[in-house]
Tab-separated table of C-alpha atoms and ligand atoms in Angstrom:
chain	number	residue	atom	x	y	z
A	861	UNK	CA	78.089	101.710	91.240
A	862	UNK	CA	75.332	99.395	92.443
A	863	UNK	CA	72.613	101.922	93.419
A	864	UNK	CA	69.981	102.569	90.716
A	865	UNK	CA	68.658	105.955	89.576
A	866	UNK	CA	65.446	105.306	91.502
A	867	UNK	CA	67.503	104.721	94.684
A	868	UNK	CA	69.332	108.029	94.168
A	869	UNK	CA	66.031	109.873	93.734
A	870	UNK	CA	64.589	108.201	96.808
A	871	UNK	CA	67.683	109.131	98.851
A	872	UNK	CA	67.500	112.762	97.654
A	873	UNK	CA	63.835	112.823	98.745
A	874	UNK	CA	64.751	111.485	102.188
A	875	UNK	CA	67.354	114.270	102.560
A	876	UNK	CA	64.815	116.928	101.464
A	877	UNK	CA	62.331	115.596	104.036
A	878	UNK	CA	64.890	115.957	106.840
A	879	UNK	CA	65.825	112.267	107.001
A	880	UNK	CA	69.174	110.467	107.260
A	881	UNK	CA	70.791	108.610	104.352
A	882	UNK	CA	73.825	106.341	104.593
A	883	UNK	CA	75.899	106.992	101.488
A	884	UNK	CA	78.959	105.354	99.970
A	885	UNK	CA	82.112	107.404	99.440
A	886	UNK	CA	85.573	106.316	98.333
A	887	UNK	CA	86.807	106.548	101.953
A	888	UNK	CA	84.124	105.011	104.236
A	889	UNK	CA	80.296	105.075	104.331
A	890	UNK	CA	78.848	108.326	105.666
A	891	UNK	CA	75.687	109.063	107.655
A	892	UNK	CA	74.318	112.021	105.709
A	893	UNK	CA	71.785	114.798	106.293
A	894	UNK	CA	70.877	118.041	104.538
A	895	UNK	CA	73.717	120.304	105.718
A	896	UNK	CA	71.329	123.284	105.907
A	897	UNK	CA	68.715	121.567	108.108
A	898	UNK	CA	69.748	121.955	111.782
A	899	UNK	CA	67.171	119.410	113.034
A	900	UNK	CA	68.345	116.753	110.565
A	901	UNK	CA	71.986	117.487	111.431
A	902	UNK	CA	71.195	117.117	115.140
A	903	UNK	CA	69.700	113.673	114.470
A	904	UNK	CA	73.083	112.502	113.155
A	905	UNK	CA	74.585	113.174	116.582
A	906	UNK	CA	71.757	111.309	118.340
A	907	UNK	CA	72.021	108.268	116.076
A	908	UNK	CA	75.820	108.094	116.357
A	909	UNK	CA	75.914	108.882	120.062
A	910	UNK	CA	78.476	111.524	119.098
A	911	UNK	CA	79.112	114.554	121.342
A	912	UNK	CA	77.597	117.648	119.606
A	913	UNK	CA	80.923	119.483	119.884
A	914	UNK	CA	82.536	117.120	117.301
A	915	UNK	CA	82.193	118.843	113.915
A	916	UNK	CA	81.072	117.057	110.730
A	917	UNK	CA	82.294	117.195	107.131
A	918	UNK	CA	80.089	118.951	104.545
A	919	UNK	CA	80.137	117.040	101.237
A	920	UNK	CA	79.586	119.114	98.107
A	921	UNK	CA	79.196	118.202	94.425
A	922	UNK	CA	82.221	119.994	92.928
A	923	UNK	CA	85.167	122.324	93.605
A	924	UNK	CA	83.322	125.105	91.745
A	925	UNK	CA	80.708	125.155	94.554
A	926	UNK	CA	83.262	125.790	97.317
A	927	UNK	CA	82.540	129.502	97.682
A	928	UNK	CA	78.836	128.778	98.335
A	929	UNK	CA	79.819	127.118	101.628
A	930	UNK	CA	82.928	128.911	102.923
A	931	UNK	CA	84.523	132.369	103.023
A	932	UNK	CA	88.041	133.707	102.371
A	933	UNK	CA	89.560	130.715	100.582
A	934	UNK	CA	93.371	131.103	100.545
A	935	UNK	CA	95.104	130.457	97.201
A	936	UNK	CA	96.868	127.392	98.617
A	937	UNK	CA	93.538	125.792	99.633
A	938	UNK	CA	92.084	126.482	96.205
A	939	UNK	CA	95.121	124.861	94.600
A	940	UNK	CA	94.604	121.720	96.712
A	941	UNK	CA	90.861	121.644	95.986
A	942	UNK	CA	91.428	121.928	92.253
A	943	UNK	CA	94.098	119.262	92.317
A	944	UNK	CA	92.615	116.651	94.670
A	945	UNK	CA	88.812	116.984	94.289
A	946	UNK	CA	86.891	114.829	93.866
A	947	UNK	CA	89.013	112.868	96.330
A	948	UNK	CA	89.833	111.967	99.945
A	949	UNK	CA	90.966	115.443	101.008
A	950	UNK	CA	88.963	117.581	103.455
A	951	UNK	CA	89.712	121.295	103.798
A	952	UNK	CA	88.898	123.225	106.974
A	953	UNK	CA	88.010	126.801	106.024
A	954	UNK	CA	86.003	129.759	107.376
A	955	UNK	CA	82.311	128.907	107.711
A	956	UNK	CA	79.904	130.389	105.168
A	957	UNK	CA	76.393	131.571	106.152
A	958	UNK	CA	74.681	128.470	104.736
A	959	UNK	CA	76.357	126.162	107.223
A	960	UNK	CA	74.544	125.962	110.575
A	961	UNK	CA	76.593	125.848	113.777
A	962	UNK	CA	75.063	122.401	114.473
A	963	UNK	CA	77.234	121.019	111.630
A	964	UNK	CA	80.444	122.621	112.888
A	965	UNK	CA	80.172	121.831	116.585
A	966	UNK	CA	79.737	125.570	117.206
A	967	UNK	CA	82.959	126.506	115.353
A	968	UNK	CA	83.356	129.393	112.913
A	969	UNK	CA	85.253	126.995	110.633
A	970	UNK	CA	83.825	124.206	108.495
A	971	UNK	CA	85.287	121.043	106.964
A	972	UNK	CA	84.401	120.539	103.271
A	973	UNK	CA	85.153	117.957	100.609
A	974	UNK	CA	84.016	116.537	97.262
A	975	UNK	CA	83.776	112.730	97.499
A	976	UNK	CA	85.162	110.642	94.618
A	977	UNK	CA	82.359	108.102	94.292
A	978	UNK	CA	79.820	107.975	91.445
A	979	UNK	CA	76.888	107.227	93.806
A	980	UNK	CA	77.787	110.048	96.232
A	981	UNK	CA	78.227	112.489	93.333
A	982	UNK	CA	74.921	111.382	91.768
A	983	UNK	CA	73.180	111.916	95.118
A	984	UNK	CA	74.731	115.380	95.583
A	985	UNK	CA	73.671	116.319	92.055
A	986	UNK	CA	70.088	115.016	92.477
A	987	UNK	CA	69.749	116.638	95.909
A	988	UNK	CA	71.301	119.923	94.824
A	989	UNK	CA	72.629	120.969	98.250
A	990	UNK	CA	75.379	119.975	100.656
A	991	UNK	CA	75.303	116.749	102.655
A	992	UNK	CA	76.923	116.794	106.062
A	993	UNK	CA	78.145	113.380	107.105
A	994	UNK	CA	80.415	111.725	109.620
A	995	UNK	CA	81.256	108.031	109.242
A	996	UNK	CA	78.134	105.842	109.544
A	997	UNK	CA	79.084	104.050	112.761
A	998	UNK	CA	78.352	104.528	116.462
A	999	UNK	CA	80.778	106.983	118.053
A	1000	UNK	CA	84.221	105.489	118.662
A	1001	UNK	CA	83.584	102.259	116.725
A	1002	UNK	CA	85.094	100.912	113.516
A	1003	UNK	CA	84.032	102.843	110.379
A	1004	UNK	CA	81.858	100.955	107.846
A	1005	UNK	CA	83.287	100.170	104.394
A	1006	UNK	CA	80.301	98.236	102.984
A	1007	UNK	CA	76.530	98.817	103.003
A	1008	UNK	CA	76.144	95.609	105.068
A	1009	UNK	CA	78.484	97.076	107.733
A	1010	UNK	CA	76.153	100.105	107.950
A	1011	UNK	CA	73.021	97.967	108.250
A	1012	UNK	CA	74.651	95.814	110.943
A	1013	UNK	CA	75.796	98.886	112.869
A	1014	UNK	CA	72.844	101.289	112.552
A	1015	UNK	CA	69.866	99.135	111.481
A	1016	UNK	CA	66.593	101.096	111.444
A	1017	UNK	CA	68.170	104.242	112.909
A	1018	UNK	CA	68.998	105.340	109.342
A	1019	UNK	CA	66.109	106.094	106.947
A	1020	UNK	CA	67.766	104.815	103.764
A	1021	UNK	CA	71.022	103.018	102.901
A	1022	UNK	CA	72.467	103.651	99.434
A	1023	UNK	CA	74.645	100.706	98.389
A	1024	UNK	CA	77.687	101.704	96.352
A	1025	UNK	CA	79.763	98.558	96.893
A	1026	UNK	CA	82.905	98.331	99.029
A	1027	UNK	CA	84.878	101.566	99.557
A	1028	UNK	CA	87.970	101.816	97.337
A	1029	UNK	CA	90.229	103.775	99.736
A	1030	UNK	CA	89.002	102.322	103.049
A	1031	UNK	CA	90.310	104.954	105.493
A	1032	UNK	CA	88.887	108.420	106.096
A	1033	UNK	CA	89.935	111.576	104.257
A	1034	UNK	CA	93.036	113.592	105.035
A	1035	UNK	CA	91.949	116.740	106.898
A	1036	UNK	CA	93.970	119.907	106.218
A	1037	UNK	CA	93.420	123.051	108.261
A	1038	UNK	CA	93.618	125.928	105.779
A	1039	UNK	CA	92.447	128.672	108.138
A	1040	UNK	CA	95.872	129.743	109.452
A	1041	UNK	CA	99.051	131.161	107.963
A	1042	UNK	CA	100.454	127.706	107.304
A	1043	UNK	CA	98.550	124.595	106.282
A	1044	UNK	CA	98.449	121.767	108.828
A	1045	UNK	CA	97.388	118.125	108.532
A	1046	UNK	CA	94.809	117.550	111.311
A	1047	UNK	CA	94.220	113.918	110.394
A	1048	UNK	CA	96.229	111.768	107.976
A	1049	UNK	CA	94.054	109.938	105.451
A	1050	UNK	CA	93.487	108.887	101.864
A	1051	UNK	CA	95.579	111.644	100.234
A	1052	UNK	CA	99.174	111.205	101.340
A	1053	UNK	CA	101.284	113.902	102.911
A	1054	UNK	CA	103.858	113.346	100.154
A	1055	UNK	CA	101.250	114.021	97.427
A	1056	UNK	CA	100.089	117.200	99.185
A	1057	UNK	CA	103.651	118.450	99.592
A	1058	UNK	CA	104.434	117.728	95.919
A	1059	UNK	CA	101.535	119.957	94.840
A	1060	UNK	CA	102.273	122.700	97.403
A	1061	UNK	CA	106.017	122.603	96.826
A	1062	UNK	CA	106.732	122.882	100.568
A	1063	UNK	CA	106.630	120.688	103.709
A	1064	UNK	CA	103.370	120.385	105.664
A	1065	UNK	CA	103.073	120.432	109.433
A	1066	UNK	CA	101.648	117.293	111.077
A	1067	UNK	CA	100.759	117.974	114.722
A	1068	UNK	CA	102.613	115.866	117.278
A	1069	UNK	CA	99.440	114.096	118.437
A	1070	UNK	CA	99.041	112.242	115.157
A	1071	UNK	CA	102.639	110.967	115.204
A	1072	UNK	CA	103.349	110.419	118.876
A	1073	UNK	CA	103.850	106.798	119.887
A	1074	UNK	CA	102.408	106.925	123.394
A	1075	UNK	CA	98.985	105.245	123.201
A	1076	UNK	CA	97.790	106.985	126.373
A	1077	UNK	CA	97.593	110.276	124.470
A	1078	UNK	CA	94.955	108.920	122.113
A	1079	UNK	CA	91.383	108.547	123.166
A	1080	UNK	CA	89.965	105.323	121.793
A	1081	UNK	CA	88.434	105.632	118.324
A	1082	UNK	CA	88.089	103.373	115.278
A	1083	UNK	CA	88.036	100.593	117.888
A	1084	UNK	CA	86.786	97.009	117.551
A	1085	UNK	CA	85.294	95.191	120.588
A	1086	UNK	CA	88.505	93.212	121.014
A	1087	UNK	CA	91.369	94.989	122.764
A	1088	UNK	CA	94.152	95.955	120.330
A	1089	UNK	CA	97.812	95.559	121.326
A	1090	UNK	CA	100.621	96.972	119.163
A	1091	UNK	CA	104.082	95.383	119.165
A	1092	UNK	CA	107.150	95.421	116.900
A	1093	UNK	CA	106.543	93.430	113.666
A	1094	UNK	CA	109.056	90.707	114.606
A	1095	UNK	CA	107.311	90.175	117.960
A	1096	UNK	CA	103.751	89.760	116.620
A	1097	UNK	CA	103.832	85.933	116.389
A	1098	UNK	CA	105.449	85.385	119.809
A	1099	UNK	CA	103.146	87.887	121.588
A	1100	UNK	CA	100.069	86.391	119.936
A	1101	UNK	CA	101.016	82.822	120.892
A	1102	UNK	CA	101.803	83.839	124.481
A	1103	UNK	CA	98.440	85.594	124.896
A	1104	UNK	CA	96.655	82.609	123.338
A	1105	UNK	CA	98.412	80.282	125.815
A	1106	UNK	CA	97.292	82.566	128.647
A	1107	UNK	CA	93.680	81.933	127.627
A	1108	UNK	CA	92.860	84.805	125.255
A	1109	UNK	CA	91.092	84.294	121.955
A	1110	UNK	CA	93.759	86.041	119.910
A	1111	UNK	CA	93.353	87.588	116.464
A	1112	UNK	CA	96.610	88.318	114.663
A	1113	UNK	CA	97.440	90.955	112.052
A	1114	UNK	CA	100.311	88.963	110.535
A	1115	UNK	CA	102.742	91.433	108.888
A	1116	UNK	CA	103.406	90.824	105.183
A	1117	UNK	CA	107.096	90.166	105.968
A	1118	UNK	CA	106.007	87.049	107.922
A	1119	UNK	CA	103.401	85.836	105.411
A	1120	UNK	CA	102.817	82.090	105.610
A	1121	UNK	CA	104.161	81.727	109.172
A	1122	UNK	CA	102.280	79.183	111.328
A	1123	UNK	CA	100.656	81.016	114.260
A	1124	UNK	CA	98.944	79.232	117.159
A	1125	UNK	CA	96.130	81.756	117.582
A	1126	UNK	CA	92.342	81.911	117.252
A	1127	UNK	CA	92.280	83.799	113.928
A	1128	UNK	CA	94.902	85.191	111.578
A	1129	UNK	CA	94.593	88.033	109.051
A	1130	UNK	CA	97.393	88.260	106.462
A	1131	UNK	CA	98.256	91.950	106.229
A	1132	UNK	CA	98.640	92.949	102.550
A	1133	UNK	CA	102.093	94.162	101.490
A	1134	UNK	CA	100.599	97.047	99.502
A	1135	UNK	CA	99.538	99.980	101.685
A	1136	UNK	CA	96.571	100.723	99.383
A	1137	UNK	CA	95.274	97.166	99.862
A	1138	UNK	CA	95.947	97.356	103.616
A	1139	UNK	CA	93.991	100.638	103.916
A	1140	UNK	CA	91.123	99.190	101.866
A	1141	UNK	CA	90.966	96.110	104.089
A	1142	UNK	CA	91.805	97.584	107.517
A	1143	UNK	CA	88.318	98.145	108.966
A	1144	UNK	CA	87.018	94.912	107.436
A	1145	UNK	CA	89.859	92.983	109.145
A	1146	UNK	CA	88.996	94.527	112.533
A	1147	UNK	CA	85.302	93.677	112.047
A	1148	UNK	CA	86.162	90.132	110.936
A	1149	UNK	CA	88.240	89.440	114.044
A	1150	UNK	CA	85.398	90.771	116.238
A	1151	UNK	CA	82.910	88.552	114.414
A	1152	UNK	CA	85.156	85.526	114.904
A	1153	UNK	CA	85.004	86.104	118.648
A	1154	UNK	CA	88.539	87.378	119.317
A	1155	UNK	CA	89.017	89.284	122.591
A	1156	UNK	CA	92.554	90.456	121.799
A	1157	UNK	CA	94.124	91.608	118.529
A	1158	UNK	CA	97.918	91.661	118.193
A	1159	UNK	CA	99.189	93.946	115.414
A	1160	UNK	CA	102.169	96.111	114.477
A	1161	UNK	CA	102.430	99.528	112.849
A	1162	UNK	CA	103.381	99.879	109.181
A	1163	UNK	CA	106.158	102.247	108.103
A	1164	UNK	CA	104.668	105.741	108.386
A	1165	UNK	CA	105.008	106.922	104.824
A	1166	UNK	CA	102.340	107.250	102.151
A	1167	UNK	CA	99.082	105.604	103.258
A	1168	UNK	CA	101.059	103.935	106.082
A	1169	UNK	CA	100.726	107.219	108.035
A	1170	UNK	CA	96.897	107.000	108.040
A	1171	UNK	CA	96.891	103.248	108.798
A	1172	UNK	CA	99.260	103.733	111.753
A	1173	UNK	CA	97.112	106.622	113.056
A	1174	UNK	CA	93.955	104.427	113.013
A	1175	UNK	CA	95.725	101.448	114.615
A	1176	UNK	CA	97.119	103.620	117.424
A	1177	UNK	CA	93.704	105.027	118.135
A	1178	UNK	CA	92.107	101.557	117.957
A	1179	UNK	CA	94.667	100.557	120.617
A	1180	UNK	CA	94.046	103.670	122.718
A	1181	UNK	CA	92.599	103.507	126.248
A	1182	UNK	CA	88.859	102.795	126.330
A	1183	UNK	CA	86.473	104.976	128.300
A	1184	UNK	CA	85.539	103.313	131.581
A	1185	UNK	CA	81.747	102.986	131.696
B	2057	LIG	P1	84.314	111.633	110.937
B	2057	LIG	O1	83.632	111.622	112.244
B	2057	LIG	O2	85.134	110.408	110.728
B	2057	LIG	O3	83.459	111.930	109.775
B	2057	LIG	O4	85.345	112.817	110.992
B	2057	LIG	C1	85.042	114.155	110.868
B	2057	LIG	C2	86.325	114.808	111.221
B	2057	LIG	O5	86.389	116.117	110.734
B	2057	LIG	C3	86.524	114.870	112.711
B	2057	LIG	O6	87.786	114.312	113.024
B	2057	LIG	C4	86.478	116.337	113.014
B	2057	LIG	O7	87.267	116.661	114.103
B	2057	LIG	C5	86.971	116.954	111.707
B	2057	LIG	N1	86.464	118.310	111.513
B	2057	LIG	C6	85.279	118.650	111.002
B	2057	LIG	N2	85.106	119.980	111.026
B	2057	LIG	C7	86.220	120.515	111.539
B	2057	LIG	C8	86.642	121.843	111.834
B	2057	LIG	N3	85.869	122.891	111.595
B	2057	LIG	N4	87.855	121.999	112.399
B	2057	LIG	C9	88.630	120.927	112.649
B	2057	LIG	N5	88.283	119.642	112.409
B	2057	LIG	C10	87.096	119.437	111.855
B	2058	LIG	MG1	84.291	108.575	112.226
C-alpha cells in the first residue's frame, strides 16, 4: 500500500464532491465515482468514451453491506460472496433503490463486488458509500495495472489518482450472473471457474461467446495499438519471423515452452509459465510492445483452465476485429 492516509481522505473528499478518482484494486485500476451520484457516474462514461448502455461495477466495503445495494440475494450468491469477498468476483444481482440507472446502463440488475486491496478498502471505508468503477482506460483499450498507466491514459481527465502499486491479479474480476435459476459466468476473471465450482459443488455454465474460437464473434476490447494475431504455440516463432521479414515491426509473446529460443523480431516478451504471473503481466506486456513501436503482436492462447481461461478470453478480444473509423 503506497497511498498515505491523507491521500485516502483527499480521494474520499473528491468522491463526495462529485469528482472522479482512479483507485487501485487487486484486478486492474478503476475509474471511480460516488455510485449514488448520477452526474458523477455519467462523467465516467464521458471520460472513458464508453457507451452509456455498458453497465459498471459497484464496489462496496464488505459482504455485510450487500443488502444495502441489491434485492433478493439467492443463497448461492450469498455463499459465493461470503467465500470469495474481498476478491476478484463480481455478482450480478437485482438492483437496489440506491443504485441509479446511470450505473447499470438502464438495467434492473447491478454488478457488485468487494475489492481485495488495502487502498481500495481504506477508500471505501473513509468514503462510506459505494464506488462505481469500470477499468480506468479509454473504451476498448488495454486496462491499466499501475498508477502510471492511468496517468498516461487519462491524464487530467481524472481528478485524483490513488497509487496502490502494481495490481496483484492483473486481469479483471470474474462476473457471475446470479439473477436466474442457474448461475452463469458472464466473464472469466481472477476467481477461477474451478474454485467457484468447488464451493458451489456443481458445474457452472460459461456462455459460448466466452469460449468460442472464432475471433470475428468478439468485438475488439482490451486491445493494444498493434494488431494482435493468435497462432498455435509451435507456430509463434515462424509466424513472427515471416511477418518481420515482410516488413512488420513484430512483437512476440514467446510461449514458456519455447523460452530462450532466438527470434528474429522487433521485440520479444517471455510469457511466464505460471498462469498467475502471466495474468499479472498480461496488460503490461501489451503496453510494452506498443511503447516499443510494434505494429503486430504474434501470440498463442494458453490452456483454458484456471486463470488460463481469463487470459485466453482477453487475448481473443485483443485480437478481435477493430471498429472501422
Ligand atoms: P469493466 O468495464 O472492465 O469495469 O467491466 C464491467 C463489466 O461488468 C462489463 O463487462 C459489464 O458488461 C459487466 N456488468 C456490469 N453490470 C452488469 C449487469 N447488470 N449485467 C451484466 N453485466 C454487467
Ligand atoms: Mg474495462
